[in-house]
Tab-separated table of C-alpha atoms in Angstrom:
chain	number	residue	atom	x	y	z
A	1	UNK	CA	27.717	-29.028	-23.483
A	2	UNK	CA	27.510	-25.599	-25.105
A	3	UNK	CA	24.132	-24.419	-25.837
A	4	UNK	CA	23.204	-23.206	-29.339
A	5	UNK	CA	21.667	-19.979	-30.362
A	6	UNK	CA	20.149	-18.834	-33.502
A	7	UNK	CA	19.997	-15.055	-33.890
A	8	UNK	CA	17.597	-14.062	-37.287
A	9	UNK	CA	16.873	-10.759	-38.342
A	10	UNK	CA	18.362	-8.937	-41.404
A	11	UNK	CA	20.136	-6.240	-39.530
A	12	UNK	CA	23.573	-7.302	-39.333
A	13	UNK	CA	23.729	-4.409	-36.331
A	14	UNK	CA	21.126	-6.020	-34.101
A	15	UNK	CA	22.625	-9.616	-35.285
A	16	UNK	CA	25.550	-8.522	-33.648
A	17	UNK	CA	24.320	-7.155	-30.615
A	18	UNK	CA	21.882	-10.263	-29.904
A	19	UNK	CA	25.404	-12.302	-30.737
A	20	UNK	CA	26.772	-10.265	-28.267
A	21	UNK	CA	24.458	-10.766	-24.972
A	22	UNK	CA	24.151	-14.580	-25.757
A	23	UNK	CA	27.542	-14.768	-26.520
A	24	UNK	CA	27.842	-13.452	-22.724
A	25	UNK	CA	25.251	-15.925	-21.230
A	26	UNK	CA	27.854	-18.758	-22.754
A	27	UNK	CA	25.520	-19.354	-26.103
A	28	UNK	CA	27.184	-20.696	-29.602
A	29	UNK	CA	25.304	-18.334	-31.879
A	30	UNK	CA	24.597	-18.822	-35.471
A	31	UNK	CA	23.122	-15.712	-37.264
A	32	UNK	CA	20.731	-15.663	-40.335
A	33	UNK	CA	19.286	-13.005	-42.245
A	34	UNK	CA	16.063	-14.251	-43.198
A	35	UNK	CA	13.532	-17.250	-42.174
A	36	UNK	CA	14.183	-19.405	-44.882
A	37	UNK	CA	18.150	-18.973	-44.092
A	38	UNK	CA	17.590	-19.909	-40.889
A	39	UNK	CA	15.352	-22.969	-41.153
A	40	UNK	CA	18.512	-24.363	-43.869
A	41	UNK	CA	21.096	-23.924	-40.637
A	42	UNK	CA	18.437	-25.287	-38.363
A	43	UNK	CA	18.061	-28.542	-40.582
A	44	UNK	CA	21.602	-28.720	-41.409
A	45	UNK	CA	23.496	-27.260	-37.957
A	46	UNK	CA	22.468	-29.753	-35.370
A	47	UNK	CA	20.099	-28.911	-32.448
A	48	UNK	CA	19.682	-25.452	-31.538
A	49	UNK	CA	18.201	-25.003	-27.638
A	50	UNK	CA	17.300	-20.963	-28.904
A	51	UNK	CA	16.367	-18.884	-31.784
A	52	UNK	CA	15.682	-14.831	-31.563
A	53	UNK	CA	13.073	-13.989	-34.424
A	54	UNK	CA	12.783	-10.702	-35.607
A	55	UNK	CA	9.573	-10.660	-37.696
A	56	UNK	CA	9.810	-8.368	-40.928
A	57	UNK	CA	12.926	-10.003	-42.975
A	58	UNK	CA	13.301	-10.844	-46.575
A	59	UNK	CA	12.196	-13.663	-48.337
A	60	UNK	CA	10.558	-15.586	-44.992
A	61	UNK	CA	9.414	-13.080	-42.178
A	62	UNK	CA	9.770	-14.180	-38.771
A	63	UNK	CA	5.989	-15.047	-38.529
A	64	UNK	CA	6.405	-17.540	-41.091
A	65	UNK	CA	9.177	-19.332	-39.576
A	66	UNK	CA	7.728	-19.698	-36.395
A	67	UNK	CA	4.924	-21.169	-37.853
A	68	UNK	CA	7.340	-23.400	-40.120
A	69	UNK	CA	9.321	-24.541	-36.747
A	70	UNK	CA	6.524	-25.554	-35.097
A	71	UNK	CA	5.351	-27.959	-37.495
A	72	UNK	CA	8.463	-29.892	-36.939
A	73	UNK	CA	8.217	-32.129	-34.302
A	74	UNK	CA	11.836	-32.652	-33.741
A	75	UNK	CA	12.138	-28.610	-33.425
A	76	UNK	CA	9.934	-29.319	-30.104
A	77	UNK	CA	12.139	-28.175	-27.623
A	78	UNK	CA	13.452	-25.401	-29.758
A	79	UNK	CA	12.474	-21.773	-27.639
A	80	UNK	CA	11.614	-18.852	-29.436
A	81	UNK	CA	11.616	-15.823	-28.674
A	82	UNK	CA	10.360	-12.895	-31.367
A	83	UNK	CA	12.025	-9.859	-31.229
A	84	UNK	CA	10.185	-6.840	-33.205
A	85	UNK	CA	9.028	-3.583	-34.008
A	86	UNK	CA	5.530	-5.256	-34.173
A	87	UNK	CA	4.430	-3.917	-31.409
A	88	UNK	CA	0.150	-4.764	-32.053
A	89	UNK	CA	-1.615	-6.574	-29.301
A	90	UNK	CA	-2.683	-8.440	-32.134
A	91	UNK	CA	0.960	-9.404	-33.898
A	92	UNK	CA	1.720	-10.424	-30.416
A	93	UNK	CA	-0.886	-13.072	-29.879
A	94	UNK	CA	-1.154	-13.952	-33.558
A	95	UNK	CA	3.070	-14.733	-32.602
A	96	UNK	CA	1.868	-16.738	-29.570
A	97	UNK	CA	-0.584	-18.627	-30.885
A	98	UNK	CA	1.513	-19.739	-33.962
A	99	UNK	CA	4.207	-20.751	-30.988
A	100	UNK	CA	6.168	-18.557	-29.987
A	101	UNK	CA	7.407	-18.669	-26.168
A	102	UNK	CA	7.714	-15.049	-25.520
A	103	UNK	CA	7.708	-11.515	-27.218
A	104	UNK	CA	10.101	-8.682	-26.926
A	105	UNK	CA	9.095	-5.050	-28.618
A	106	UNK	CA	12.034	-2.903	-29.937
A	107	UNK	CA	13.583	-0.575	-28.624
A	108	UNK	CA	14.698	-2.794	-25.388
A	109	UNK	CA	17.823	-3.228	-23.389
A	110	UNK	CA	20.012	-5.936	-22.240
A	111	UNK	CA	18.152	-5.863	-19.144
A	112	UNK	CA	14.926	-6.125	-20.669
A	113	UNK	CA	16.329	-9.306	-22.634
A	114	UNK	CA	17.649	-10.903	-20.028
A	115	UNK	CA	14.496	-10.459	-18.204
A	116	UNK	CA	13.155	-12.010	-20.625
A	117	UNK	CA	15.260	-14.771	-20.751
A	118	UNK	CA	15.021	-15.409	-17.526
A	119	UNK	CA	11.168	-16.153	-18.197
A	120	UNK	CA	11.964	-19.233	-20.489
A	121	UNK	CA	14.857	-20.164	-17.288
A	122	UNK	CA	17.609	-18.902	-19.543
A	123	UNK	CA	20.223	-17.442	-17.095
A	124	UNK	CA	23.591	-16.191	-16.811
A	125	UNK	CA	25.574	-18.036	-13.879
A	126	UNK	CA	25.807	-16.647	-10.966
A	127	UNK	CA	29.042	-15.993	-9.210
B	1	UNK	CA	13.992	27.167	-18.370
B	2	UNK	CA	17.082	25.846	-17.718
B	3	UNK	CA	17.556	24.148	-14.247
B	4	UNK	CA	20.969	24.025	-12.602
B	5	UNK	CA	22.040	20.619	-11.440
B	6	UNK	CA	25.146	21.061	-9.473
B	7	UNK	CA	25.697	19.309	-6.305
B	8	UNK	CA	23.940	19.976	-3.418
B	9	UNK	CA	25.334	21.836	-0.573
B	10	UNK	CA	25.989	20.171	2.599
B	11	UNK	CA	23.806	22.121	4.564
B	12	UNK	CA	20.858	21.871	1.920
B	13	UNK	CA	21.493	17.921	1.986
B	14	UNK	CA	21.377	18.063	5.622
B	15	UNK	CA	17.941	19.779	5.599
B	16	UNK	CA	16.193	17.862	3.223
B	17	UNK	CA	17.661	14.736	5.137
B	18	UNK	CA	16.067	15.545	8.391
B	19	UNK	CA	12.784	16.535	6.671
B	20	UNK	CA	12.719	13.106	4.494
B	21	UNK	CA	13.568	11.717	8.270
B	22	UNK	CA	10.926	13.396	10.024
B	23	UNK	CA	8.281	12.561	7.741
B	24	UNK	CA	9.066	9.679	6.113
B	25	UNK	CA	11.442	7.736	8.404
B	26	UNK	CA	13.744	6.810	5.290
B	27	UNK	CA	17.529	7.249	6.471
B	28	UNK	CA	20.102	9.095	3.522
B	29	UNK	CA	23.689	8.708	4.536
B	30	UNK	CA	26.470	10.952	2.820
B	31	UNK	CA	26.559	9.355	-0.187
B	32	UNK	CA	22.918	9.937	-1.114
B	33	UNK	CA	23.778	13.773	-2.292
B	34	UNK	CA	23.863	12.986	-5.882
B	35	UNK	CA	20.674	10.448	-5.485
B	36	UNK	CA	19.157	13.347	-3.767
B	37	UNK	CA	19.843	16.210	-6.861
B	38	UNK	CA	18.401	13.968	-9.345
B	39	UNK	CA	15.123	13.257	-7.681
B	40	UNK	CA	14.836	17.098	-6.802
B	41	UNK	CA	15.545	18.287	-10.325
B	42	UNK	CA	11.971	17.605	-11.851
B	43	UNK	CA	10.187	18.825	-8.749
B	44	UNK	CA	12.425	21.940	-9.358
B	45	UNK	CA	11.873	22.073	-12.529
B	46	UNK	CA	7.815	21.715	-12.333
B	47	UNK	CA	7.724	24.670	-9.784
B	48	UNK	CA	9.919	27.123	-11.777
B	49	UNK	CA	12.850	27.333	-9.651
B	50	UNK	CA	16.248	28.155	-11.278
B	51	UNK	CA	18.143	25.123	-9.171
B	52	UNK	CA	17.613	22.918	-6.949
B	53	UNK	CA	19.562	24.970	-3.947
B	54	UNK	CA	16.544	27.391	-4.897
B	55	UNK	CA	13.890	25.165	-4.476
B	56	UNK	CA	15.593	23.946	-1.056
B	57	UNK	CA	15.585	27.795	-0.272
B	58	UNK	CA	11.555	27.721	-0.871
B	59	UNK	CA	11.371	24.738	1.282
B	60	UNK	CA	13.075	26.076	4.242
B	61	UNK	CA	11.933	29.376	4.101
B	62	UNK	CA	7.405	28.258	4.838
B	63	UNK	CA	5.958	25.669	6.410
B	64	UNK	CA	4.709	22.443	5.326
B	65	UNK	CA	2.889	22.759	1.469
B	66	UNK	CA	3.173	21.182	-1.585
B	67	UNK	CA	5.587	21.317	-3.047
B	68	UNK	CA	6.967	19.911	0.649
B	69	UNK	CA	5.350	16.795	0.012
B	70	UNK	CA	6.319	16.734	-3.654
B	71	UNK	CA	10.113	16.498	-2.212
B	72	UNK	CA	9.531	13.929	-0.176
B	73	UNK	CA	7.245	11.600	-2.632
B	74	UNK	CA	10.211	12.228	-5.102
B	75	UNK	CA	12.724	10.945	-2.719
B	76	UNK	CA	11.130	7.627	-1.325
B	77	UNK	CA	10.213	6.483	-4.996
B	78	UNK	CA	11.623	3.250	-5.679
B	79	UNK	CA	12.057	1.365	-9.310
B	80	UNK	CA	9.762	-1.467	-10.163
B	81	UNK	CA	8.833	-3.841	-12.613
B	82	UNK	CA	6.261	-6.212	-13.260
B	83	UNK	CA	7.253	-9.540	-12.025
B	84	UNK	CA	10.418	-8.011	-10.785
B	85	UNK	CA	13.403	-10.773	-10.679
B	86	UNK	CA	10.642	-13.512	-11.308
B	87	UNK	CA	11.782	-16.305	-9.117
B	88	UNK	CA	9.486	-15.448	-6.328
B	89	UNK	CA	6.701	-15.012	-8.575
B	90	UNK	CA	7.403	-18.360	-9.595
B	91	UNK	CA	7.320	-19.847	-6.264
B	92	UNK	CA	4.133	-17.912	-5.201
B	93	UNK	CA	2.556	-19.184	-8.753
B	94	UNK	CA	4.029	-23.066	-8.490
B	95	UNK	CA	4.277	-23.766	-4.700
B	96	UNK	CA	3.117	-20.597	-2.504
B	97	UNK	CA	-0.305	-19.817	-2.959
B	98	UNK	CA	-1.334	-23.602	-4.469
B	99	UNK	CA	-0.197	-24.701	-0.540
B	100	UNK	CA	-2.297	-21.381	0.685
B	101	UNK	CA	-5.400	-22.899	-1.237
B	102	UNK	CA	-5.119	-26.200	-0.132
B	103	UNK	CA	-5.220	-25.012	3.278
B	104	UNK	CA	-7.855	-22.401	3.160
B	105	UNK	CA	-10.410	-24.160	0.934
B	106	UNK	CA	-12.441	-25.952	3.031
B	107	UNK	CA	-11.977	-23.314	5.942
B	108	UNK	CA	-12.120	-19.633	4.926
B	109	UNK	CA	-11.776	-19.557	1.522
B	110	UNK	CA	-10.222	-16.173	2.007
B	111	UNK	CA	-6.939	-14.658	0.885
B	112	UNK	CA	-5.520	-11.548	2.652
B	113	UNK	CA	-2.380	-10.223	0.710
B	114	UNK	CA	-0.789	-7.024	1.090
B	115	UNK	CA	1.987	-5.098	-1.156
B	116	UNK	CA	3.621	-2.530	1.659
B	117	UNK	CA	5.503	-0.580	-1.138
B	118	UNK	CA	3.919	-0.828	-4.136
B	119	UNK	CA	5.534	2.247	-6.119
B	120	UNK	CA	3.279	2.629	-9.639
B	121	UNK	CA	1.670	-0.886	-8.951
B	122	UNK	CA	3.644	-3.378	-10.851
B	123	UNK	CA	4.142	-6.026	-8.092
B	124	UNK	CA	0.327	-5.908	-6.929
B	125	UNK	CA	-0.991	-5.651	-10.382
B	126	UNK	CA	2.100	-8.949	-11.174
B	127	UNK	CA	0.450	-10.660	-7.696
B	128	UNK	CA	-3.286	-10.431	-9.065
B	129	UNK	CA	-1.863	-11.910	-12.623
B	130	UNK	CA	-0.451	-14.555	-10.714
B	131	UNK	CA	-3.802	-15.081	-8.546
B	132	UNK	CA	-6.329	-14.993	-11.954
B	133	UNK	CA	-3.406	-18.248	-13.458
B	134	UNK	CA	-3.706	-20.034	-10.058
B	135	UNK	CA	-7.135	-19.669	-8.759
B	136	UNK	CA	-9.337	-21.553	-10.964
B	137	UNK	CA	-12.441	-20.944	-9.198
B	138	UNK	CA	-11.226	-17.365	-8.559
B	139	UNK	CA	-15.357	-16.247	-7.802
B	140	UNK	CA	-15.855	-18.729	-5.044
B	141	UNK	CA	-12.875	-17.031	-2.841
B	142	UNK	CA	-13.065	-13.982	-0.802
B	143	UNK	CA	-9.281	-12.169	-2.240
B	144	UNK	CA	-8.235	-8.956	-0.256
B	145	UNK	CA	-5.411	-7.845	-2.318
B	146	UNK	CA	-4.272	-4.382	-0.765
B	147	UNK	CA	-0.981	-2.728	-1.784
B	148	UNK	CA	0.111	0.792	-0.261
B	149	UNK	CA	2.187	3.009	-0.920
B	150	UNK	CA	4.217	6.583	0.949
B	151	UNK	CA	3.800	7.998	-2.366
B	152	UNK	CA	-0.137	9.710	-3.047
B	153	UNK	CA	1.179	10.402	-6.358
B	154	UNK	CA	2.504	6.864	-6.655
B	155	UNK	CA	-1.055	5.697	-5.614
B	156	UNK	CA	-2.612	7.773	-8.397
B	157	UNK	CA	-0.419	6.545	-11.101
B	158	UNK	CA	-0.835	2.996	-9.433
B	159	UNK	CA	-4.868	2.830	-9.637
B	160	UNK	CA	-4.851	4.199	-12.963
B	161	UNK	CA	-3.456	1.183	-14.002
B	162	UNK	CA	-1.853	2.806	-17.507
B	163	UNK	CA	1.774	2.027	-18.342
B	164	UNK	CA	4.306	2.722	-21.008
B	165	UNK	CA	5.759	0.235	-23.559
B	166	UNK	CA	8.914	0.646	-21.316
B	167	UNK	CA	7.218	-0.749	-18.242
B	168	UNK	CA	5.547	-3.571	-20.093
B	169	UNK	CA	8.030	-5.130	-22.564
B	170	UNK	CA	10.017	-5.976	-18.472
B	171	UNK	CA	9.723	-9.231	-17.290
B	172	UNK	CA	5.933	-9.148	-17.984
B	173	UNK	CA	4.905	-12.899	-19.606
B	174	UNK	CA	4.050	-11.832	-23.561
B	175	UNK	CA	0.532	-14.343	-22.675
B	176	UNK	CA	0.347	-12.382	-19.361
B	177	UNK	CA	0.563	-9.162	-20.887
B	178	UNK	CA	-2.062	-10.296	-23.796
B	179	UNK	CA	-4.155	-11.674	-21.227
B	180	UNK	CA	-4.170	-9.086	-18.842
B	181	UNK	CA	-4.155	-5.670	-21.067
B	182	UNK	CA	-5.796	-3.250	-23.631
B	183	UNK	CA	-3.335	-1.868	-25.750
B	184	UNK	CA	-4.001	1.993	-27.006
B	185	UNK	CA	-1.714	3.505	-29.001
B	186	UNK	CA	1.778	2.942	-27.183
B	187	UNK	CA	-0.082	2.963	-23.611
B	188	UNK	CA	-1.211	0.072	-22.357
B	189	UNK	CA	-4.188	-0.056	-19.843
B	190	UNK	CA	-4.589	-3.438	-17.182
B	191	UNK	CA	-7.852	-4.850	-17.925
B	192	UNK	CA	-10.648	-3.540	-15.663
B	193	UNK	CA	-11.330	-6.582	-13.980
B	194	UNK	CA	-7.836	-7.211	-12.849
B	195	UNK	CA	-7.472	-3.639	-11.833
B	196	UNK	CA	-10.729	-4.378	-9.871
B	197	UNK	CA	-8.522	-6.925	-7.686
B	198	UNK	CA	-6.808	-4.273	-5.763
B	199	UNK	CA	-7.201	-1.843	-3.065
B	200	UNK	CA	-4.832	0.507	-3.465
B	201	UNK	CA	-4.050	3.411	-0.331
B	202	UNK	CA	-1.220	5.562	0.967
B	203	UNK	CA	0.358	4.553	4.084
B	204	UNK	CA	3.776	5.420	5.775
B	205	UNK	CA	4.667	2.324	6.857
B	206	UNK	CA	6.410	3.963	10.100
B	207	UNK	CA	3.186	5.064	11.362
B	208	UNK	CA	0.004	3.289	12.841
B	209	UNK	CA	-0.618	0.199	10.057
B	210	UNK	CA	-4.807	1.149	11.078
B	211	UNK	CA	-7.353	-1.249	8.314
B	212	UNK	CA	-4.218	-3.943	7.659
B	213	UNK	CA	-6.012	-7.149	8.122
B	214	UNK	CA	-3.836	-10.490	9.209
B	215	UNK	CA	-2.561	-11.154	5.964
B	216	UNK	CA	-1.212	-14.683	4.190
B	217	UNK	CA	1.500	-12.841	1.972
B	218	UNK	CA	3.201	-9.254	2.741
B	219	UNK	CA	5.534	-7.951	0.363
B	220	UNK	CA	8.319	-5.888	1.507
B	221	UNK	CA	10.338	-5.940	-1.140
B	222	UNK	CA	13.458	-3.557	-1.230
B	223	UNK	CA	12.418	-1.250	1.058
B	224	UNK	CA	13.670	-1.809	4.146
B	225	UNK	CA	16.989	-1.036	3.341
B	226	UNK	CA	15.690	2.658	3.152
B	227	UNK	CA	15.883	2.852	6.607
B	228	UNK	CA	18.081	3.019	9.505
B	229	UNK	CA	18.201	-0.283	11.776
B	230	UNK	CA	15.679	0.936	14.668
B	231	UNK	CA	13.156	1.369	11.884
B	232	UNK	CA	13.543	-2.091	10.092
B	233	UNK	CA	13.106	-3.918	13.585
B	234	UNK	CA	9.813	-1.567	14.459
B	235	UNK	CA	7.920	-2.551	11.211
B	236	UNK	CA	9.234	-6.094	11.197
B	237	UNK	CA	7.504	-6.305	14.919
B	238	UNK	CA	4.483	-4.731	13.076
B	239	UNK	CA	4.845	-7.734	10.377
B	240	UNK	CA	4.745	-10.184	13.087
B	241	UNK	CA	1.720	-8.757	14.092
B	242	UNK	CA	-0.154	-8.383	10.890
B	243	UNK	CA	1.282	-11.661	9.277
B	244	UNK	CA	-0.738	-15.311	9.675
B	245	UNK	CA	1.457	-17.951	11.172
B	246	UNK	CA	1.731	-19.976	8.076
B	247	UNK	CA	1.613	-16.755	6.077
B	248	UNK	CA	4.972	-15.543	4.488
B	249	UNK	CA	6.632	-12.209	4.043
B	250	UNK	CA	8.905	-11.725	0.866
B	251	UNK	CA	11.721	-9.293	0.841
B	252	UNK	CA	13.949	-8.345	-1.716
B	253	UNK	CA	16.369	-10.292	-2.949
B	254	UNK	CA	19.713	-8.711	-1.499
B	255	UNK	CA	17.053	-8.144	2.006
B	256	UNK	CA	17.014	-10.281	4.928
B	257	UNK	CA	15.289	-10.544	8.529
B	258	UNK	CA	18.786	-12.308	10.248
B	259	UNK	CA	20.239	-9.841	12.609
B	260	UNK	CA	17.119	-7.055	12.963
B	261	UNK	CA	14.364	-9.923	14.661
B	262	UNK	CA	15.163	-13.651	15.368
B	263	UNK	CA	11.260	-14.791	14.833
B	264	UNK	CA	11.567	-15.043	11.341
B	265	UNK	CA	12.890	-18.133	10.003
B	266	UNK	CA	13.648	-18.439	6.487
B	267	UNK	CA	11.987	-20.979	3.960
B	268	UNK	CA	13.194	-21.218	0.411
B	269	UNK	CA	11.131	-21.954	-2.103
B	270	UNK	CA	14.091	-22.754	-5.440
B	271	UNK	CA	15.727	-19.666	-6.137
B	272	UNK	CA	13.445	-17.816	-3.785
B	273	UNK	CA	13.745	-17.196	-0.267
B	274	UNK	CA	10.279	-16.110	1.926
B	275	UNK	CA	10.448	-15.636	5.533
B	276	UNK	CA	7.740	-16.972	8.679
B	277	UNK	CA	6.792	-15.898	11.853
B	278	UNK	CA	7.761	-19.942	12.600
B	279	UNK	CA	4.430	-20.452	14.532
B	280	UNK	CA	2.656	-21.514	11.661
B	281	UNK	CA	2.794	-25.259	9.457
B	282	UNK	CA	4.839	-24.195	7.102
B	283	UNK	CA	5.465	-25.094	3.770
């Protein structure tokens, strides 16, 4: 079955480039611009197996809807991964503690996503 | 200044090939010219030389100095990353070293790894991480964690333990990277008492391996393919020596023992592949 993505963040570029490597690692992606957006597709879309956070949005930051997800039990299996110019020690812990799965500082690459990725044993397939 | 970059000439790549050979043992073929320019150009560069061809010219015209050894540190660096392609880090932290502990506990209690080419000291710095998740009673065991390196400079950099946001935000756990790090400004420093783990020293791994203790894990990873096929069977005989029975060597990925020295055998560990002298129990 085809895995589901959720890419948030109110920069229609970087929505498009997130689209674009997930789209490549054989992801459906949804995108939203803000937290409270997304948490409408998440209860309304059907299960999503990923969602890329960026954390300073409109209306709900990224923060906020991590903390939001987590409080859903049937969001339990849901991986996040925050993706932000918050680059603090502190945002970053405050991010894992509230449950996120991992952290990813802009600028990055591809590489550095997939690398990532490949932490939570999201891969592409191998030929 | 500006600093010319265009391609080397044939006889300049020949000399700074049989200098990287005589000293460092690492084998460029042909195609290595344009590898070769681009490493050269910031040593050129540093020493005020107009081009690279001029800073062969310096090189060839005196003896062994400086900026010598500059030229050949900048040729045998090799990239790294923390936790660089993460499946064998995985085995080491799920399967590896819990089997290692097991066995050594009520024996030694004593750890001997060793990272042959550690570069700017990711993968020893990654190995330690992976030791202080593991090793709940980390105090209690005796851990020799060395890592070496061709490279002084690459030492230097390595036990200062200070990297970029770059180097961090790759393949390093965020909780790892929380756990293990002070953060100032847009460096970010390992903690003292991880950096305290390892012994870091410069070694040529062609020459005498002289204070290398018989080690549990040896990491090799991506280096071999540097050099020529005499080379790769000398230091894998020197691995054989160095490496406990039930100990493992890890290569790179794309790097295997089959066809330079039959002793090894290969154990896979998931995605991971280790290799063993064979003598040993295994895993």
């Amino acid at each position: 079955m085809t895995k589901k993505a959720l890419v948030i963040d109110d920069s229609r570029a970087m929505r498009t480039i997130l689209s674009g490597i997930l789209g490549e690692l054989g992801y459906e992606v949804e995108g939203a611009e803000d937290g409270g957006q997304a948490l409408l597709i998440l209860n309304s879309g059907g299960p999503f197996d990923l969602a890329l956070v960026d954390w300073n949005m409109p209306q709900m930051t990224g923060y906020d809807f991590v903390c939001e997800v987590r409080e859903e039990p049937r969001f339990a299996d849901l991986r996040l991964v925050m993706v932000t110019t918050e680059n603090e020690i502190s945002r970053m812990s405050e991010a894992l503690e509230a449950g996120a799965d991992e952290y990813i500082m802009k600028p990055f690459n591809k590489e550095m996503l997939l690398e990532k990725l490949m932490l939570l044993g999201i891969e592409a397939d191998r030929d | 200044m500006r600093v010319e970059t265009s391609e080397l000439a044939q006889a300049d790549f020949d000399f700074v090939r049989a200098l990287v050979k005589q000293h460092s043992s690492i084998s460029l073929d042909d195609s290595k010219g344009y590898l070769i320019s681009s490493r050269l150009l910031p040593v050129a560069r540093g020493e005020g030389f107009e081009s690279v061809a001029k800073l062969i010219a310096h090189l060839r015209s005196r003896a062994h100095t400086r900026v010598h050894t500059q030229v050949l540190e900048a040729v045998a660096t090799t990239e790294t990353s923390f936790f660089r392609d993460f499946h064998p880090y995985e085995a080491l932290r799920d399967q590896v070293i819990p089997d290692l502990l097991r066995k050594r506990r009520e024996t030694t209690r004593m750890l001997n790894i060793w990272c042959g080419a550690c570069s700017s000291g990711q993968e020893p710095y990654s190995v330690a991480m992976v030791l202080r998740q593991v090793v709940p009673d980390i105090d209690t065991w005796t851990i020799q964690l060395l890592a070496s390196d061709f490279s002084g400079a690459m030492i230097e950099r390595a036990r200062d333990g200070i990297f970029k946001q770059l180097e961090v935000n790759r393949g390093l756990p965020a909780h790892l990277l929380v756990r293990n790090f002070d953060q100032h400004g847009a460096s970010w420093w390992i903690k003292e008492e991880v950096k305290r783990m390892v012994t870091f020293f410069q070694l040529n791994l062609d020459r005498e391996w002289t204070c290398i203790p018989q080690v549990d894990l040896l990491f090799l990873r991506n280096v071999l393919i540097y050099f020529d096929v005499e080379t790769r069977r000398r230091i894998l005989r020197k691995v054989r020596r160095h490496l406990r029975p039930d100990g493992f060597l890890i290569m790179g990925g794309a790097e295997t023992t089959l066809s330079l020295d039959d002793s090894f055998k290969r154990v896979q560990f998931g995605r991971a592949a280790f290799y063993q002298t064979g003598e040993g129990s295994g895993a």
